[in-house]
């Protein structure tokens, strides 16, 4: 194959292909796929398949083919981009991430669990429940990034925690009932992503209040 061909020019080097993918890399690819769906370059089925593969990818080399045939992907795949804020009013989540995947199945996270700064959710013909009402918050901002297709995702938040959303519904509903806590130092839960022929709902649960935010948090 001609090394000067366009295909080779946009391909990653062997070293870059073997690099481990970060959460920011996966989110960047998911955003490219989301734009491609909105522009009509991908069908809903193609988008769901590629987004699922993106969040399961371990290396940069596994991410690159998912956007190779898209104009934006050809321009930006070779140069990892920094994390983009999910909402102008909050900082982007950093650190390790949790992943919840439900494909023709259900997934639940509830009880006294410790959410990481970011939780990535992918649901295809499935259902996901995330209950933060008894969770142990160890940071002030939690980002829940949801991609669901023909699925339902429900997120429950304590009533004294702020809730914000930046998601989109395509032939579906992305219902985030935003609320601001009266406590300026209260944690913030940001829900972002896309629902295609599905529903995402995030709301505070009355009577449930966060009691275990570590006092050492600044």
mmCIF file of C-alpha atoms in Angstrom:
data_model
loop_
_atom_site.group_PDB
_atom_site.id
_atom_site.type_symbol
_atom_site.label_atom_id
_atom_site.label_comp_id
_atom_site.label_asym_id
_atom_site.label_seq_id
_atom_site.Cartn_x
_atom_site.Cartn_y
_atom_site.Cartn_z
ATOM 1 C CA UNK A 1 0.000 0.000 0.000
ATOM 2 C CA UNK A 2 1.224 3.488 -0.823
ATOM 3 C CA UNK A 3 2.494 5.087 2.405
ATOM 4 C CA UNK A 4 1.464 8.506 1.129
ATOM 5 C CA UNK A 5 -2.183 7.510 0.658
ATOM 6 C CA UNK A 6 -4.834 9.494 2.595
ATOM 7 C CA UNK A 7 -5.697 6.380 4.588
ATOM 8 C CA UNK A 8 -2.194 6.167 5.963
ATOM 9 C CA UNK A 9 -1.916 9.876 6.603
ATOM 10 C CA UNK A 10 -4.851 9.855 9.046
ATOM 11 C CA UNK A 11 -3.922 6.535 10.656
ATOM 12 C CA UNK A 12 -2.233 6.422 14.019
ATOM 13 C CA UNK A 13 1.362 5.354 14.502
ATOM 14 C CA UNK A 14 1.989 1.864 15.861
ATOM 15 C CA UNK A 15 2.948 3.343 19.217
ATOM 16 C CA UNK A 16 -0.221 5.421 19.465
ATOM 17 C CA UNK A 17 -2.407 2.451 18.518
ATOM 18 C CA UNK A 18 -1.115 0.508 21.518
ATOM 19 C CA UNK A 19 -1.709 3.330 24.010
ATOM 20 C CA UNK A 20 -4.343 2.695 26.643
ATOM 21 C CA UNK A 21 -7.477 4.773 26.057
ATOM 22 C CA UNK A 22 -8.564 7.252 28.724
ATOM 23 C CA UNK A 23 -12.105 8.243 29.709
ATOM 24 C CA UNK A 24 -11.532 11.550 27.892
ATOM 25 C CA UNK A 25 -10.608 9.614 24.708
ATOM 26 C CA UNK A 26 -13.786 7.505 24.927
ATOM 27 C CA UNK A 27 -15.958 10.556 25.573
ATOM 28 C CA UNK A 28 -14.370 12.365 22.618
ATOM 29 C CA UNK A 29 -15.217 9.492 20.283
ATOM 30 C CA UNK A 30 -18.764 9.285 21.690
ATOM 31 C CA UNK A 31 -19.217 13.001 20.982
ATOM 32 C CA UNK A 32 -18.048 12.550 17.361
ATOM 33 C CA UNK A 33 -20.525 9.683 16.959
ATOM 34 C CA UNK A 34 -23.303 11.767 18.502
ATOM 35 C CA UNK A 35 -22.659 14.567 15.988
ATOM 36 C CA UNK A 36 -22.600 12.041 13.131
ATOM 37 C CA UNK A 37 -26.002 10.714 14.202
ATOM 38 C CA UNK A 38 -27.440 14.236 14.349
ATOM 39 C CA UNK A 39 -26.089 14.958 10.834
ATOM 40 C CA UNK A 40 -27.604 11.769 9.420
ATOM 41 C CA UNK A 41 -24.247 10.112 8.737
ATOM 42 C CA UNK A 42 -25.089 7.183 11.039
ATOM 43 C CA UNK A 43 -28.318 5.338 11.677
ATOM 44 C CA UNK A 44 -29.544 4.859 15.243
ATOM 45 C CA UNK A 45 -28.432 1.215 15.108
ATOM 46 C CA UNK A 46 -24.950 2.117 13.842
ATOM 47 C CA UNK A 47 -24.615 4.800 16.502
ATOM 48 C CA UNK A 48 -25.623 2.412 19.297
ATOM 49 C CA UNK A 49 -23.201 -0.253 18.108
ATOM 50 C CA UNK A 50 -20.274 2.148 17.835
ATOM 51 C CA UNK A 51 -20.914 3.915 21.129
ATOM 52 C CA UNK A 52 -21.058 0.563 22.895
ATOM 53 C CA UNK A 53 -17.740 -0.410 21.329
ATOM 54 C CA UNK A 54 -16.236 2.950 22.293
ATOM 55 C CA UNK A 55 -16.969 2.532 25.993
ATOM 56 C CA UNK A 56 -15.615 -1.020 25.943
ATOM 57 C CA UNK A 57 -12.408 -0.032 24.120
ATOM 58 C CA UNK A 58 -9.150 -0.508 25.990
ATOM 59 C CA UNK A 59 -6.724 1.128 23.550
ATOM 60 C CA UNK A 60 -6.565 4.071 21.147
ATOM 61 C CA UNK A 61 -6.264 1.538 18.338
ATOM 62 C CA UNK A 62 -9.717 0.155 19.147
ATOM 63 C CA UNK A 63 -11.260 3.636 19.104
ATOM 64 C CA UNK A 64 -9.779 4.862 15.812
ATOM 65 C CA UNK A 65 -11.770 2.582 13.439
ATOM 66 C CA UNK A 66 -15.070 3.717 14.993
ATOM 67 C CA UNK A 67 -14.750 7.198 13.447
ATOM 68 C CA UNK A 68 -12.392 6.536 10.547
ATOM 69 C CA UNK A 69 -15.182 6.952 7.968
ATOM 70 C CA UNK A 70 -16.465 10.207 9.524
ATOM 71 C CA UNK A 71 -15.122 13.656 8.545
ATOM 72 C CA UNK A 72 -14.649 14.844 12.111
ATOM 73 C CA UNK A 73 -13.029 11.560 13.090
ATOM 74 C CA UNK A 74 -10.478 11.801 10.280
ATOM 75 C CA UNK A 75 -9.405 15.232 11.498
ATOM 76 C CA UNK A 76 -9.230 14.585 15.210
ATOM 77 C CA UNK A 77 -8.590 10.902 15.939
ATOM 78 C CA UNK A 78 -4.795 11.124 15.816
ATOM 79 C CA UNK A 79 -4.591 13.949 18.368
ATOM 80 C CA UNK A 80 -6.272 13.205 21.715
ATOM 81 C CA UNK A 81 -8.220 16.188 22.939
ATOM 82 C CA UNK A 82 -8.553 17.439 26.517
ATOM 83 C CA UNK A 83 -11.738 16.766 28.428
ATOM 84 C CA UNK A 84 -14.466 19.259 27.472
ATOM 85 C CA UNK A 85 -16.699 20.578 30.262
ATOM 86 C CA UNK A 86 -20.157 18.971 30.254
ATOM 87 C CA UNK A 87 -21.745 22.186 31.462
ATOM 88 C CA UNK A 88 -20.401 25.739 31.615
ATOM 89 C CA UNK A 89 -21.412 25.988 35.272
ATOM 90 C CA UNK A 90 -19.405 23.015 36.527
ATOM 91 C CA UNK A 91 -15.934 21.591 36.175
ATOM 92 C CA UNK A 92 -15.338 18.453 34.083
ATOM 93 C CA UNK A 93 -15.068 15.241 36.029
ATOM 94 C CA UNK A 94 -11.585 13.829 36.423
ATOM 95 C CA UNK A 95 -10.266 10.562 37.780
ATOM 96 C CA UNK A 96 -11.348 6.973 37.398
ATOM 97 C CA UNK A 97 -14.751 6.013 36.013
ATOM 98 C CA UNK A 98 -17.387 3.368 36.624
ATOM 99 C CA UNK A 99 -19.172 1.675 33.728
ATOM 100 C CA UNK A 100 -22.679 0.239 33.660
ATOM 101 C CA UNK A 101 -23.665 -1.749 30.567
ATOM 102 C CA UNK A 102 -27.097 -3.272 29.987
ATOM 103 C CA UNK A 103 -27.634 -5.051 26.652
ATOM 104 C CA UNK A 104 -30.910 -6.994 26.583
ATOM 105 C CA UNK A 105 -30.529 -6.968 30.368
ATOM 106 C CA UNK A 106 -30.707 -4.737 33.430
ATOM 107 C CA UNK A 107 -28.060 -3.127 35.609
ATOM 108 C CA UNK A 108 -28.419 -1.506 39.030
ATOM 109 C CA UNK A 109 -26.164 0.498 41.287
ATOM 110 C CA UNK A 110 -27.651 1.394 44.685
ATOM 111 C CA UNK A 111 -27.168 1.174 48.419
ATOM 112 C CA UNK A 112 -24.098 2.416 50.270
ATOM 113 C CA UNK A 113 -21.718 2.612 47.300
ATOM 114 C CA UNK A 114 -18.945 5.069 46.463
ATOM 115 C CA UNK A 115 -19.509 6.666 43.045
ATOM 116 C CA UNK A 116 -16.399 7.704 41.166
ATOM 117 C CA UNK A 117 -16.191 11.160 39.558
ATOM 118 C CA UNK A 118 -17.658 9.728 36.338
ATOM 119 C CA UNK A 119 -20.103 6.912 35.608
ATOM 120 C CA UNK A 120 -20.541 5.861 31.966
ATOM 121 C CA UNK A 121 -23.841 4.143 31.163
ATOM 122 C CA UNK A 122 -24.684 2.276 27.968
ATOM 123 C CA UNK A 123 -28.064 0.572 27.598
ATOM 124 C CA UNK A 124 -29.392 -1.247 24.517
ATOM 125 C CA UNK A 125 -32.825 -2.861 24.892
ATOM 126 C CA UNK A 126 -32.173 -2.828 28.616
ATOM 127 C CA UNK A 127 -32.783 -0.930 31.817
ATOM 128 C CA UNK A 128 -30.460 0.834 34.255
ATOM 129 C CA UNK A 129 -31.158 2.169 37.739
ATOM 130 C CA UNK A 130 -28.660 4.416 39.538
ATOM 131 C CA UNK A 131 -29.661 5.284 43.098
ATOM 132 C CA UNK A 132 -27.443 7.887 44.771
ATOM 133 C CA UNK A 133 -29.693 8.453 47.782
ATOM 134 C CA UNK A 134 -27.550 6.297 50.087
ATOM 135 C CA UNK A 135 -24.250 6.661 48.240
ATOM 136 C CA UNK A 136 -21.055 7.840 49.916
ATOM 137 C CA UNK A 137 -19.937 10.991 48.045
ATOM 138 C CA UNK A 138 -16.174 11.427 48.121
ATOM 139 C CA UNK A 139 -16.038 14.371 45.699
ATOM 140 C CA UNK A 140 -18.252 17.365 45.050
ATOM 141 C CA UNK A 141 -19.049 16.613 41.418
ATOM 142 C CA UNK A 142 -20.410 13.408 39.915
ATOM 143 C CA UNK A 143 -20.936 13.119 36.143
ATOM 144 C CA UNK A 144 -23.269 10.428 34.789
ATOM 145 C CA UNK A 145 -22.781 10.066 31.030
ATOM 146 C CA UNK A 146 -25.685 8.103 29.505
ATOM 147 C CA UNK A 147 -26.144 6.607 26.042
ATOM 148 C CA UNK A 148 -29.320 4.553 25.761
ATOM 149 C CA UNK A 149 -31.101 3.041 22.768
ATOM 150 C CA UNK A 150 -34.560 1.479 23.114
ATOM 151 C CA UNK A 151 -33.914 1.513 26.851
ATOM 152 C CA UNK A 152 -34.769 3.227 30.111
ATOM 153 C CA UNK A 153 -32.352 4.798 32.588
ATOM 154 C CA UNK A 154 -33.483 6.123 35.971
ATOM 155 C CA UNK A 155 -31.252 8.189 38.264
ATOM 156 C CA UNK A 156 -32.289 9.046 41.837
ATOM 157 C CA UNK A 157 -30.527 11.819 43.741
ATOM 158 C CA UNK A 158 -30.791 13.009 47.375
ATOM 159 C CA UNK A 159 -32.928 16.136 47.713
ATOM 160 C CA UNK A 160 -30.089 18.224 49.184
ATOM 161 C CA UNK A 161 -27.796 17.656 46.170
ATOM 162 C CA UNK A 162 -27.780 19.900 43.078
ATOM 163 C CA UNK A 163 -28.811 18.275 39.791
ATOM 164 C CA UNK A 164 -27.950 19.587 36.315
ATOM 165 C CA UNK A 165 -28.360 18.113 32.842
ATOM 166 C CA UNK A 166 -27.067 18.559 29.296
ATOM 167 C CA UNK A 167 -28.536 15.532 27.514
ATOM 168 C CA UNK A 168 -30.457 15.120 24.258
ATOM 169 C CA UNK A 169 -33.414 12.964 23.291
ATOM 170 C CA UNK A 170 -33.793 11.624 19.726
ATOM 171 C CA UNK A 171 -37.239 10.057 19.321
ATOM 172 C CA UNK A 172 -36.999 9.680 23.064
ATOM 173 C CA UNK A 173 -36.958 11.633 26.319
ATOM 174 C CA UNK A 174 -34.023 13.044 28.265
ATOM 175 C CA UNK A 175 -35.740 14.360 31.380
ATOM 176 C CA UNK A 176 -33.376 15.811 33.964
ATOM 177 C CA UNK A 177 -35.240 17.734 36.643
ATOM 178 C CA UNK A 178 -32.628 20.339 37.490
ATOM 179 C CA UNK A 179 -32.456 21.667 41.009
ATOM 180 C CA UNK A 180 -30.025 23.702 43.075
ATOM 181 C CA UNK A 181 -29.322 22.882 46.695
ATOM 182 C CA UNK A 182 -29.653 25.691 49.229
ATOM 183 C CA UNK A 183 -26.212 24.671 50.504
ATOM 184 C CA UNK A 184 -23.547 26.315 48.335
ATOM 185 C CA UNK A 185 -21.089 23.534 49.237
ATOM 186 C CA UNK A 186 -23.441 20.674 48.329
ATOM 187 C CA UNK A 187 -22.328 18.097 45.740
ATOM 188 C CA UNK A 188 -23.441 18.432 42.120
ATOM 189 C CA UNK A 189 -24.697 15.574 39.943
ATOM 190 C CA UNK A 190 -24.434 16.315 36.209
ATOM 191 C CA UNK A 191 -26.334 14.034 33.815
ATOM 192 C CA UNK A 192 -25.327 14.155 30.151
ATOM 193 C CA UNK A 193 -25.619 12.002 27.047
ATOM 194 C CA UNK A 194 -28.306 10.898 24.597
ATOM 195 C CA UNK A 195 -31.499 8.834 24.547
ATOM 196 C CA UNK A 196 -32.540 7.291 21.208
ATOM 197 C CA UNK A 197 -35.979 5.684 21.199
ATOM 198 C CA UNK A 198 -35.551 5.522 24.944
ATOM 199 C CA UNK A 199 -35.900 7.507 28.142
ATOM 200 C CA UNK A 200 -33.489 8.958 30.675
ATOM 201 C CA UNK A 201 -34.933 10.386 33.887
ATOM 202 C CA UNK A 202 -33.008 12.020 36.709
ATOM 203 C CA UNK A 203 -34.748 13.540 39.714
ATOM 204 C CA UNK A 204 -34.362 14.188 43.408
ATOM 205 C CA UNK A 205 -36.085 11.811 45.784
ATOM 206 C CA UNK A 206 -38.028 13.569 48.499
ATOM 207 C CA UNK A 207 -37.233 12.504 52.037
ATOM 208 C CA UNK A 208 -33.773 11.260 51.080
ATOM 209 C CA UNK A 209 -30.961 13.552 52.189
ATOM 210 C CA UNK A 210 -27.222 13.137 51.881
ATOM 211 C CA UNK A 211 -25.621 12.721 55.286
ATOM 212 C CA UNK A 212 -22.189 11.306 54.587
ATOM 213 C CA UNK A 213 -20.280 13.888 52.540
ATOM 214 C CA UNK A 214 -16.770 13.831 53.948
ATOM 215 C CA UNK A 215 -16.106 16.951 56.007
ATOM 216 C CA UNK A 216 -12.528 16.983 54.735
ATOM 217 C CA UNK A 217 -13.651 17.952 51.245
ATOM 218 C CA UNK A 218 -12.735 21.499 50.378
#
